[in-house]
Tab-separated table of C-alpha atoms and ligand atoms in Angstrom:
chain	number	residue	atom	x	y	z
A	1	UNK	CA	58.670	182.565	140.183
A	2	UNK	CA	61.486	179.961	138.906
A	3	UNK	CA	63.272	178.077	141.400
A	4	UNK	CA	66.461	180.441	141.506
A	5	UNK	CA	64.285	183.301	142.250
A	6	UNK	CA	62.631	181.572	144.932
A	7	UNK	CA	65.803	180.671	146.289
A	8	UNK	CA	67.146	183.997	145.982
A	9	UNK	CA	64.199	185.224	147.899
A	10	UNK	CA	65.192	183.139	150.802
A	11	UNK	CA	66.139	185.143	154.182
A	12	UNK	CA	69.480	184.734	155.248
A	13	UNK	CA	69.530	181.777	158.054
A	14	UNK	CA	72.102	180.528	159.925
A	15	UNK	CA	73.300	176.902	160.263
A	16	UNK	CA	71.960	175.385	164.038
A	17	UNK	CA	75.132	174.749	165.827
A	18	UNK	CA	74.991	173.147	169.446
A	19	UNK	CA	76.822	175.580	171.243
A	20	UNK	CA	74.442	177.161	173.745
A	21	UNK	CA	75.136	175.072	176.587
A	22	UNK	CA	71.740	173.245	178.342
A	23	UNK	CA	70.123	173.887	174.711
A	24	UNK	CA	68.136	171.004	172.674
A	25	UNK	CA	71.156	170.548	170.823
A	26	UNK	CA	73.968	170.871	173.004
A	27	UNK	CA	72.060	168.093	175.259
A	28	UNK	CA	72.031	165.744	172.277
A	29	UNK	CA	75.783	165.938	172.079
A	30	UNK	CA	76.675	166.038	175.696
A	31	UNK	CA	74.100	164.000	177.033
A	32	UNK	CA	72.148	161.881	174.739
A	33	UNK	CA	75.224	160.342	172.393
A	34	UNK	CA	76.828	159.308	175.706
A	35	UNK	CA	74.042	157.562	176.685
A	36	UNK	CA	73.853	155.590	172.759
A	37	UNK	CA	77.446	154.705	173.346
A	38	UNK	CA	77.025	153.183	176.873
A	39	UNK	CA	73.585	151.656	175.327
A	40	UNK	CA	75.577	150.140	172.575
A	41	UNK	CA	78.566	149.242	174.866
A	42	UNK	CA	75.998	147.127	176.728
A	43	UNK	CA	74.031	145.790	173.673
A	44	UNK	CA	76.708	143.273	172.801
A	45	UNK	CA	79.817	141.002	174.578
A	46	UNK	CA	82.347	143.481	172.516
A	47	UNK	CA	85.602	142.774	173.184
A	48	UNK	CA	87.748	144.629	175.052
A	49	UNK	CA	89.672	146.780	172.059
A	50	UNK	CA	85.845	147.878	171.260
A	51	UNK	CA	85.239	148.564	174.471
A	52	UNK	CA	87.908	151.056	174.929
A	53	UNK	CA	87.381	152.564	171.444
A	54	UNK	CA	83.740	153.326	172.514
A	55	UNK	CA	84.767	154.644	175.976
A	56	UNK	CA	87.324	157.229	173.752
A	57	UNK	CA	84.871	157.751	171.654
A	58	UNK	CA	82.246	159.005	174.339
A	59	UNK	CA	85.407	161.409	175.928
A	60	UNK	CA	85.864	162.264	172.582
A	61	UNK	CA	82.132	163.630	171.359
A	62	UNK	CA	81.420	165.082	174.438
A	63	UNK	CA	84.690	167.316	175.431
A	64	UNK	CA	86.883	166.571	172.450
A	65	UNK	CA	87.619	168.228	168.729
A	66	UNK	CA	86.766	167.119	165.571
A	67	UNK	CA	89.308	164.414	164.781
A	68	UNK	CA	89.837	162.414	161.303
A	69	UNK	CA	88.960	159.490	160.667
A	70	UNK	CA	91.449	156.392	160.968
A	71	UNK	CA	93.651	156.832	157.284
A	72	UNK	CA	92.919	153.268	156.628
A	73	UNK	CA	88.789	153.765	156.552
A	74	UNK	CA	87.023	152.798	153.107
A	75	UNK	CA	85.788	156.097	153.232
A	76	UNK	CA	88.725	158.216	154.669
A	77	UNK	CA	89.134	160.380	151.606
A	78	UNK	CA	85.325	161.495	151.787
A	79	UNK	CA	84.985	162.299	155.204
A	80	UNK	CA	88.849	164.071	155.105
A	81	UNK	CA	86.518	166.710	152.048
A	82	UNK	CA	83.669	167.006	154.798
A	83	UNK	CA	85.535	167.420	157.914
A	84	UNK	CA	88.293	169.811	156.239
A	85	UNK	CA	86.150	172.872	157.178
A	86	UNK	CA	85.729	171.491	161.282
A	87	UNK	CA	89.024	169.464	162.019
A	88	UNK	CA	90.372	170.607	165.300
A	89	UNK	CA	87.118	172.453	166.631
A	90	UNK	CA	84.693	171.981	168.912
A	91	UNK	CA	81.968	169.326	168.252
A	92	UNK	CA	79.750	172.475	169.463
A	93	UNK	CA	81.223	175.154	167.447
A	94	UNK	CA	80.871	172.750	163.590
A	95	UNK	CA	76.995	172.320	162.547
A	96	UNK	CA	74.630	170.261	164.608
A	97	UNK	CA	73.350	167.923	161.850
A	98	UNK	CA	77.595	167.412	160.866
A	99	UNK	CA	78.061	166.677	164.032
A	100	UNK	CA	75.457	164.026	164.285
A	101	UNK	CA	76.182	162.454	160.805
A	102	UNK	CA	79.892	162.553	161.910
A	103	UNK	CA	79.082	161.069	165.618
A	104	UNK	CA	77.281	157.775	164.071
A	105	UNK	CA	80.098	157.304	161.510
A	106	UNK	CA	82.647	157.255	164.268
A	107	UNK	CA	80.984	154.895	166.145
A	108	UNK	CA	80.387	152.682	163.983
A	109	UNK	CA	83.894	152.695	163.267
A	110	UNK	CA	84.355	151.542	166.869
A	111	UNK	CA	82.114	148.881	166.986
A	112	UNK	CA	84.526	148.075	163.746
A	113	UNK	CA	80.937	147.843	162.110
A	114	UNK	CA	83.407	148.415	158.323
A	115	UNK	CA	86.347	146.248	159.589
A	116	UNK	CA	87.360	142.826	158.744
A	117	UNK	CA	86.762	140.207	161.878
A	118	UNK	CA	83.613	138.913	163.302
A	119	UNK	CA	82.121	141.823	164.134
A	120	UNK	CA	82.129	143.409	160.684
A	121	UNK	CA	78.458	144.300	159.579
A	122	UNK	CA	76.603	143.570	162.878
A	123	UNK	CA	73.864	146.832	163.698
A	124	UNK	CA	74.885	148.022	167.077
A	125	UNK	CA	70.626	149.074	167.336
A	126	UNK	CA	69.679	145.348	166.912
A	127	UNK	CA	68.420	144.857	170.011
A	128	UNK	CA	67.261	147.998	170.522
A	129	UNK	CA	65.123	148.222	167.019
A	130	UNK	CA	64.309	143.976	167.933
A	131	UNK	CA	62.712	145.258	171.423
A	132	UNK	CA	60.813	147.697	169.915
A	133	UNK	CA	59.492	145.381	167.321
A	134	UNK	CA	58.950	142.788	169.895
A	135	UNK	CA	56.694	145.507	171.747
A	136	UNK	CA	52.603	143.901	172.293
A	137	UNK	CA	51.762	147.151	171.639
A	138	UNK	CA	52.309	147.164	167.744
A	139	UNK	CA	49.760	144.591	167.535
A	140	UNK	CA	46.910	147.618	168.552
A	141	UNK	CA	48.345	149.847	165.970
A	142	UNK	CA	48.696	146.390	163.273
A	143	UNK	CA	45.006	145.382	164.510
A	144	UNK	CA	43.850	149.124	164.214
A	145	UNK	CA	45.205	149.210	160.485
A	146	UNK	CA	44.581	145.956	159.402
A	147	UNK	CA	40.683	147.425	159.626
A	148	UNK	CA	41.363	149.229	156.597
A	149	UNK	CA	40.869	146.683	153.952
A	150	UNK	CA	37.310	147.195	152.632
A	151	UNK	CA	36.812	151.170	153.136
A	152	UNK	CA	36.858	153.790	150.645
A	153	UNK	CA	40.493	154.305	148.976
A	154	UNK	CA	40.256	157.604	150.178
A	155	UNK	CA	39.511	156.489	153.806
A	156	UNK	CA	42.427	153.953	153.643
A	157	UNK	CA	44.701	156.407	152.128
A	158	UNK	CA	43.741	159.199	155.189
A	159	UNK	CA	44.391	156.719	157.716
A	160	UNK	CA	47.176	155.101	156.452
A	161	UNK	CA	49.305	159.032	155.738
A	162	UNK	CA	47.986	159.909	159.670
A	163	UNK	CA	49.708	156.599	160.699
A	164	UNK	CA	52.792	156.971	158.919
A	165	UNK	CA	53.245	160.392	159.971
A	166	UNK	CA	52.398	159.718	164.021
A	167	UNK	CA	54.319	156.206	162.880
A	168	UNK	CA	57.506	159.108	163.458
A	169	UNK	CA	56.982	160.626	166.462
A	170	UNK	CA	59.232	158.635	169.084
A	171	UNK	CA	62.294	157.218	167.716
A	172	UNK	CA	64.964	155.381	169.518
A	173	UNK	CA	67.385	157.861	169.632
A	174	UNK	CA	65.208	160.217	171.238
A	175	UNK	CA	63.933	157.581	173.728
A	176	UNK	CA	67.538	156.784	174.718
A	177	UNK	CA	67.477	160.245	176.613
A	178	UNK	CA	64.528	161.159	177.799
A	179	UNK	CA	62.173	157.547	178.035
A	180	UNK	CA	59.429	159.129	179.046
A	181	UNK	CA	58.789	161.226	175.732
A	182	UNK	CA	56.368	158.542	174.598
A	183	UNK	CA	53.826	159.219	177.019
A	184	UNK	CA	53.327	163.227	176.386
A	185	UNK	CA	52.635	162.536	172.836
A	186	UNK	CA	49.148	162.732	172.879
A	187	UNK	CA	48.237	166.434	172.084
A	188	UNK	CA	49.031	165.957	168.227
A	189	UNK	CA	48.760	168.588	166.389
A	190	UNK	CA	49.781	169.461	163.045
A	191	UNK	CA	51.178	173.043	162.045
A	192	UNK	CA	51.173	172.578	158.911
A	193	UNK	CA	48.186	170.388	156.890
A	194	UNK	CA	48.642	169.908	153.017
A	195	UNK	CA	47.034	166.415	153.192
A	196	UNK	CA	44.446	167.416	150.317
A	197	UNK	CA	47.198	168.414	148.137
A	198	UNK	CA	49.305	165.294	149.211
A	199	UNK	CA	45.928	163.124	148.494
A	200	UNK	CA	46.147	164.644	144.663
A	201	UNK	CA	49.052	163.409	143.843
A	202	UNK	CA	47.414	159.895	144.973
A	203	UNK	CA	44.223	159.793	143.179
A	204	UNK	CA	43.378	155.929	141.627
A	205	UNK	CA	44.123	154.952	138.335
A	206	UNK	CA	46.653	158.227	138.234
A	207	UNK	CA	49.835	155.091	138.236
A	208	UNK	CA	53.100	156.601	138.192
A	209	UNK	CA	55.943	155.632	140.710
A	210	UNK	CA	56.378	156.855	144.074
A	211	UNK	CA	59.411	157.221	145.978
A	212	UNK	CA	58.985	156.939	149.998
A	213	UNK	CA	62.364	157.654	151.861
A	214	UNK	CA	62.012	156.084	155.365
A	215	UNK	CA	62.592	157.110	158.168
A	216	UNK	CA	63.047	154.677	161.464
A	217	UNK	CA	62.547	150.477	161.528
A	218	UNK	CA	59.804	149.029	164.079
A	219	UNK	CA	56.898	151.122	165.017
A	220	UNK	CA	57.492	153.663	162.252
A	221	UNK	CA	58.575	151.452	159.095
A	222	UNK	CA	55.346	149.024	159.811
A	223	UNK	CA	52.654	151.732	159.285
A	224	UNK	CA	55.205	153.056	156.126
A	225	UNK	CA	54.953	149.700	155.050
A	226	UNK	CA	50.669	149.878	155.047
A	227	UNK	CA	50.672	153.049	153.304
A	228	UNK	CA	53.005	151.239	150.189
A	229	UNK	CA	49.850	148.115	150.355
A	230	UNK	CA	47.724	151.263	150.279
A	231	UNK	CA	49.186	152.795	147.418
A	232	UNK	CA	49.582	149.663	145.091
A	233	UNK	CA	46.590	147.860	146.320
A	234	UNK	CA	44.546	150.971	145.282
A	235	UNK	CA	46.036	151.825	142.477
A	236	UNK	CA	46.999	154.693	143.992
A	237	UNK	CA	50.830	154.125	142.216
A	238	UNK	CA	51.971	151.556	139.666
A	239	UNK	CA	55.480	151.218	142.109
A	240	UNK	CA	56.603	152.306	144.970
A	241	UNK	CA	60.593	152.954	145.457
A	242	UNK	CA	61.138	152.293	149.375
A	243	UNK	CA	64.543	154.163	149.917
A	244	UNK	CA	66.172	152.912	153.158
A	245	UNK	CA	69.617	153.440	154.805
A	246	UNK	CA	72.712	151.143	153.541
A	247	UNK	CA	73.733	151.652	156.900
A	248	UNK	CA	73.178	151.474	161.104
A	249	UNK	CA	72.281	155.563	161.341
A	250	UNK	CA	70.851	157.442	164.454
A	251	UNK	CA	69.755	154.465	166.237
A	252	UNK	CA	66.314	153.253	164.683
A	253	UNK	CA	67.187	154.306	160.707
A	254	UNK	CA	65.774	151.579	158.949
A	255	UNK	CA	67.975	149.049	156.939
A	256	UNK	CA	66.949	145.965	154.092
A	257	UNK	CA	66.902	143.826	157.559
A	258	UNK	CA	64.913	146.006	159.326
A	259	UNK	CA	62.270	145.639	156.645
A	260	UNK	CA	62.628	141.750	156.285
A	261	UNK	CA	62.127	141.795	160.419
A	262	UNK	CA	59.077	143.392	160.079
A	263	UNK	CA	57.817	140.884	157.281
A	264	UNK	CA	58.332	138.548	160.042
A	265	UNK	CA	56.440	140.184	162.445
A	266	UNK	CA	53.750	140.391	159.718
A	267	UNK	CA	53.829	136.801	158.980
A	268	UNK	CA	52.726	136.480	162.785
A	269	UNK	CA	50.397	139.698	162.776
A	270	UNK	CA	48.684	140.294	159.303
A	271	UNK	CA	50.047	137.251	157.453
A	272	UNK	CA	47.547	138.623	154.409
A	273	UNK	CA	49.494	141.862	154.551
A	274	UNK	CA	52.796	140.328	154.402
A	275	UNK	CA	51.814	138.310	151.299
A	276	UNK	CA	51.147	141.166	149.613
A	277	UNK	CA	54.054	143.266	150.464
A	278	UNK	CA	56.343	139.951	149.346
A	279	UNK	CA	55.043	139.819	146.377
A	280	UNK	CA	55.191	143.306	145.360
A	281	UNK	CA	58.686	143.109	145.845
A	282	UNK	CA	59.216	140.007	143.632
A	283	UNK	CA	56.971	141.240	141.194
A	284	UNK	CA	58.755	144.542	141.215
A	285	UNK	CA	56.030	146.838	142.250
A	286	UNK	CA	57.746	147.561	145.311
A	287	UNK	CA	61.518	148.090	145.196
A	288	UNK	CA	64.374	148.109	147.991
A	289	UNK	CA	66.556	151.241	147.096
A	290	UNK	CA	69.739	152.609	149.083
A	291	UNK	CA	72.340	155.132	148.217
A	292	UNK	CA	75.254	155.796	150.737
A	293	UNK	CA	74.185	159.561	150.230
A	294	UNK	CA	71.327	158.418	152.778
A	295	UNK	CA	74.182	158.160	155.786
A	296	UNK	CA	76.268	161.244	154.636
A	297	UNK	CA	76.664	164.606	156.789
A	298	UNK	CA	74.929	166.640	153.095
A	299	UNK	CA	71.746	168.612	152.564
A	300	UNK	CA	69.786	167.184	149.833
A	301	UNK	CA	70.689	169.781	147.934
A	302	UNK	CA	73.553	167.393	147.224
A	303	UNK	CA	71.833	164.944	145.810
A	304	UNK	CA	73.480	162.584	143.672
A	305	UNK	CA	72.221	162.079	140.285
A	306	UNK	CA	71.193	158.300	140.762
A	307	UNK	CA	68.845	159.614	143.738
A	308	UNK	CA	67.821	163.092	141.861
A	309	UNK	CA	66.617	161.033	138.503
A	310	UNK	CA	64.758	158.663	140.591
A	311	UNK	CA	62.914	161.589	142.377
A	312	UNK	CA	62.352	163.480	139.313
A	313	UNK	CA	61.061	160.637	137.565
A	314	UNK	CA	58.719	159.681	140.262
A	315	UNK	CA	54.928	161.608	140.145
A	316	UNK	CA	56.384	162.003	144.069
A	317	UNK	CA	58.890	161.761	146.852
A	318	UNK	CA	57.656	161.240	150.567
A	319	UNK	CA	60.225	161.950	152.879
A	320	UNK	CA	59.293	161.059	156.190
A	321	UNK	CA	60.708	162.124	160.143
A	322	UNK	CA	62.581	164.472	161.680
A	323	UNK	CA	66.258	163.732	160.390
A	324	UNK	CA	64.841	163.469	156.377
A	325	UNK	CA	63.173	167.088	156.997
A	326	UNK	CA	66.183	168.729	158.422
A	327	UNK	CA	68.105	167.727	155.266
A	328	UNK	CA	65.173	168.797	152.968
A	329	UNK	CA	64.768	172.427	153.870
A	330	UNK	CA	68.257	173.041	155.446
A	331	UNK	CA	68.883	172.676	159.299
A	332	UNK	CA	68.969	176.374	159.404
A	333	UNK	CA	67.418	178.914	162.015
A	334	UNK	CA	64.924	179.683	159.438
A	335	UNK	CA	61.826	181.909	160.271
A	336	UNK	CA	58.789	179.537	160.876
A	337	UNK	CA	56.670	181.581	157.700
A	338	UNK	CA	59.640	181.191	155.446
A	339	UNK	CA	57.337	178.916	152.776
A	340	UNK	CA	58.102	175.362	152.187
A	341	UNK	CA	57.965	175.928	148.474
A	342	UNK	CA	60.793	178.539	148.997
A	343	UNK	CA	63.701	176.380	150.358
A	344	UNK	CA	62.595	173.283	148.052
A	345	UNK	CA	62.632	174.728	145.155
A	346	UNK	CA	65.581	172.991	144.407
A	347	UNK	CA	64.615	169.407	145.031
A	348	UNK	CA	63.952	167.737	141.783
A	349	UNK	CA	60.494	166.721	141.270
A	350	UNK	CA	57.448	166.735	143.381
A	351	UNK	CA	57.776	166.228	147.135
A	352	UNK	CA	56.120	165.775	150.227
A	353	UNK	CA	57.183	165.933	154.109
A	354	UNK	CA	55.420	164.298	156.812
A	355	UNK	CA	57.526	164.843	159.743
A	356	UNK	CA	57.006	164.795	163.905
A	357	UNK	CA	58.458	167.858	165.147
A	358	UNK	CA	62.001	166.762	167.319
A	359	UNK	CA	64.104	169.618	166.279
A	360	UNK	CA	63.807	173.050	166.334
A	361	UNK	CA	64.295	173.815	162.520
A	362	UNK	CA	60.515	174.677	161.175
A	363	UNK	CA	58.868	176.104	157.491
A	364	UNK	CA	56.014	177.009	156.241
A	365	UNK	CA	54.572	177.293	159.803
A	366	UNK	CA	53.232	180.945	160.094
A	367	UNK	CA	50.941	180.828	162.899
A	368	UNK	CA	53.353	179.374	165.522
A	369	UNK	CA	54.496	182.210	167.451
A	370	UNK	CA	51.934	181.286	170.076
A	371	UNK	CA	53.618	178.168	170.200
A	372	UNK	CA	56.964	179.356	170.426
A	373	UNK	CA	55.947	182.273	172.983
A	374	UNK	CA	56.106	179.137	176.052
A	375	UNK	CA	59.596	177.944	174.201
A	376	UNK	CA	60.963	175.972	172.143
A	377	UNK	CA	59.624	172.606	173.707
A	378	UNK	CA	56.757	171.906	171.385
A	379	UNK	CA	59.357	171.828	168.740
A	380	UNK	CA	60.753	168.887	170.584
A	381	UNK	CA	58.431	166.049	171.940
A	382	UNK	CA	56.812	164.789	168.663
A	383	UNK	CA	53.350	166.501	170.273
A	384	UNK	CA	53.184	168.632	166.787
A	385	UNK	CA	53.501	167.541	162.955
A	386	UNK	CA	53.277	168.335	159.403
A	387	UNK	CA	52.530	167.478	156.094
A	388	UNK	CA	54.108	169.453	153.560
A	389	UNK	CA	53.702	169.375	150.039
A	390	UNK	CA	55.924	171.170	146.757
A	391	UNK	CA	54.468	170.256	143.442
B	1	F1X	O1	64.550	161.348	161.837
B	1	F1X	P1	63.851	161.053	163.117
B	1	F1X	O2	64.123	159.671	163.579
B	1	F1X	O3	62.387	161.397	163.073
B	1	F1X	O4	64.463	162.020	164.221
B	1	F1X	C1	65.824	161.956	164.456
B	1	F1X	C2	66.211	163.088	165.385
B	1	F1X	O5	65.098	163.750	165.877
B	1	F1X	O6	66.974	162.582	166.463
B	1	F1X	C3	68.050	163.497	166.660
B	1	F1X	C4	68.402	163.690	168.081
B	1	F1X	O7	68.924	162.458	168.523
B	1	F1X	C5	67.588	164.739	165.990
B	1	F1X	O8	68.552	165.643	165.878
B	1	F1X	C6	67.096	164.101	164.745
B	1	F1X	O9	66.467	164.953	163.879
C-alpha cells in the first residue's frame, strides 16, 4: 500500500481543541500556563515593563482571544499566516497544540527574549532546567548508566533506548502543575513495544547516520546523550544528527546550552563520557542541528526541506517525548488502533517514536480500551510509553 493510500485509509479525526472545561487540556491553558508565567515572573529581577507584559499576558491566555503579534516582531509576517485562521477566538475554541506553540511565542515576546536590551536571548527556564540538572538524583541514573561500558552492544543499546524513553516521562512543564507527578511514575508500562524492530535499524557495523530529535534538557537530554556514546561507540551509526530547539520552548525543550550544561555536569559525573561526547562533536560524528521549524505551531507534515533531506538521508529518525509525537502522527482524536504506519506514511525516511504518554492523542495502541475504560488518566502521568517504529 503506497503512502497516499495509506493516508487515504486514515479515519477521519478531529483536531484536540481545549474547550471542555476541567479537561486535560483546558487545565493546561487555564491553569498550568498561568502558573509558567508566575514561575517565570519569579525566575528573574525583570523589570517592571516585563512584569506587566507577563501579568497581560497571563489575563490574556487564560480569558482572552487570539491576538497578533506586536507588527514590529522578526517573525510577525509568519505568525500573521498561522494565526489568520484563529485571530479573535477563543484560546479554547483554536487547536490545543496552536495554542501551546502560540502561548510560548508570546511569552517569550514578553520576557523581550527577541528584543534589543539586556534581556535579549536570556531562557526564562534557566533556573528551572539548572535545578533540575543540579538534582543529586541524576547521579543514580549517571552511576546506573555509566555501568554500561563493557556489556554486550546489544545490552548497552536495550538499556540505553529504556533510559531515553523513561529519560521523558516528567518534564518541567508538566511538573509546574501538578509536582507530585514524579512520584506515580512507577507502574511503566509500554502500549506499544517495537524495540526489536527499532534494535534493526541499529545493528553494528550497519554505519549510516542517525538523526535523534530531542526532546527536554536535564534528566531527559543526559540519558539521550548515552544512547548517541552508545550508538557511535558501538558502531551502531557512523553519525549521529542531535536536532535541538533554536529556541526557549515548553519549559524544559532542550537548546545548544542546555547540551553544553550537561557536558558540564559530565565533566563532574562521567568525565570519560564527556570526553567522548566532545570529541564526537569536533570530530564531526556527532552534530548540533536546529531549524526554527522545531518552535513553530506545524505538524511535521510541514517539514521543511533542509529537515526532510536530513531525515530521508538518515538510515533513521528518533523522535523522542510527548510534544515531538503529537506533531508526528497529528494531535488528532485518533482511534488508539489507527496503525502508526498509517498516519506516518508521509514522514520521509525511516522513523522511530519513543514517547511517555502526557497527552491524550494515541496510535497504534489496540489493546487499550481497558485502559481507557477508568479514563483518560493513564494517558496523562508518564505511567505508560511506547516505542514505535515506520520503516
Ligand atoms: O514533549 P514533552 O516534554 O514530553 O511533553 C510536553 C507536553 O506533555 O507538555 C504539554 C503540557 O504542558 C503537553 O501538551 C505536551 O505534549
Amino acid at each position: 500500500m503506497s503512502a497516499t493510500d495509506r493516508e487515504q485509509a486514515l479515519p477521519d479525526a478531529p483536531p484536540i481543541l481545549s474547550d471542555v472545561p476541567g479537561s486535560f487540556t483546558w487545565r493546561v491553558l487555564h491553569d498550568r500556563h498561568p502558573a509558567i508565567i508566575e514561575q517565570v515572573t519569579a525566575a528573574f529581577p525583570y523589570p517592571p515593563r516585563i512584569r506587566a507584559a507577563l501579568a497581560r499576558l497571563a489575563t490574556d491566555a487564560v480569558s482572552g482571544t487570539v491576538e497578533p503579534l506586536p507588527a514590529d516582531a522578526h517573525d510577525a509576517a509568519d505568525w500573521a499566516r498561522w494565526s489568520a485562521p484563529y485571530l479573535g477566538m477563543s484560546w479554547y475554541d483554536v487547536p490545543f497544540l496552536w495554542a501551546e506553540n502560540y502561548f510560548y511565542r508570546r511569552l517569550l515576546e514578553a520576557v523581550e527574549y527577541f528584543r534589543p536590551g539586556p534581556w535579549r536571548g536570556l531562557d526564562p527556564f534557566t533556573p528551572q532546567k539548572s535545578a533540575e540538572l543540579a538534582d543529586p538524583a541524576l547521579d543514580a541514573d549517571l552511576a546506573a548508566l555509566a555501568g554500561l561500558h563493557g556489556r554486550p552492544a546489544e545490552e548497552q543499546l536495550t538499556a540505553a533506548v529504556d533510559a531515553a524513553l523513561w529519560g521523558n516521562r516528567a518534564d518541567l512543564a508538566t511538573r509546574v502543575s501538578d509536582p507530585d507527578a514524579e512520584h506515580r511514575k512507577q507502574a511503566a508500562d509500554l502500549v506499544a513495544d517495537d524495540s526489536a524492530a527499532l534494535r534493526g535499524f541499529l545493528t553494528p557495523g550497519t554505519g549510516g547516520t542517525v538523526c535523534l530529535v530531542a526532546d527536554n534538557a536535564g534528566r531527559e537530554l543526559i540519558p539521550d546523550l548515552v544512547l548517541v556514546d552508545v550508538l557511535l561507540r558501538n558502531g551502531l551509526a557512523d553519525r549521529v544528527e542531535l536536532h535541538l530547539k533554536p529556541q526557549p520552548y515548553f519549559v524544559s525543550d532542550a537548546m545548544l546550552h542546555d547540551l553544553l550544561s550537561c557536558l558540564r555536569r559530565l565533566a563532574d559525573a562521567e568525565p570519560a563520557l564527556r570526553e567522548r561526547l566532545w570529541a564526537a562533536q569536533r570530530d564531526g560524528s556527532l552534530e548540533v542541528v536546529t531549524d526554527a521549524f522545531y518552535c513553530e505551531p506545524l505538524s511535521y507534515h510541514d517539514l521543511p526541506e533542509e529537515l526532510a533531506g536530513r531525515f530521508r538521508a538518515a538510515k533513521l529518525t528518533i523522535v523522542k517525548g510527548d510534544l515531538n509525537y503529537r506533531r508526528l502522527v497529528g494531535d488528532r482524536h485518533w482511534p488508539a488502533a489507527t496503525p502508526f504506519a498509517a498516519v506516518t506514511g508521509y514522514f520521509p525516511g525511516a522513523v522511530a517514536a519513543l514517547r511517555t504518554l502526557k497527552s491524550e492523542v494515541l496510535v497504534g495502541a489496540p489493546d487499550v480500551a481497558a485502559l481507557d475504560a477508568a479514563g483518560v488518566g493513564w494517558r496523562l502521568d508518564g505511567t505508560h510509553g511506547l516505542i514505535q517504529v515506520r520503516g
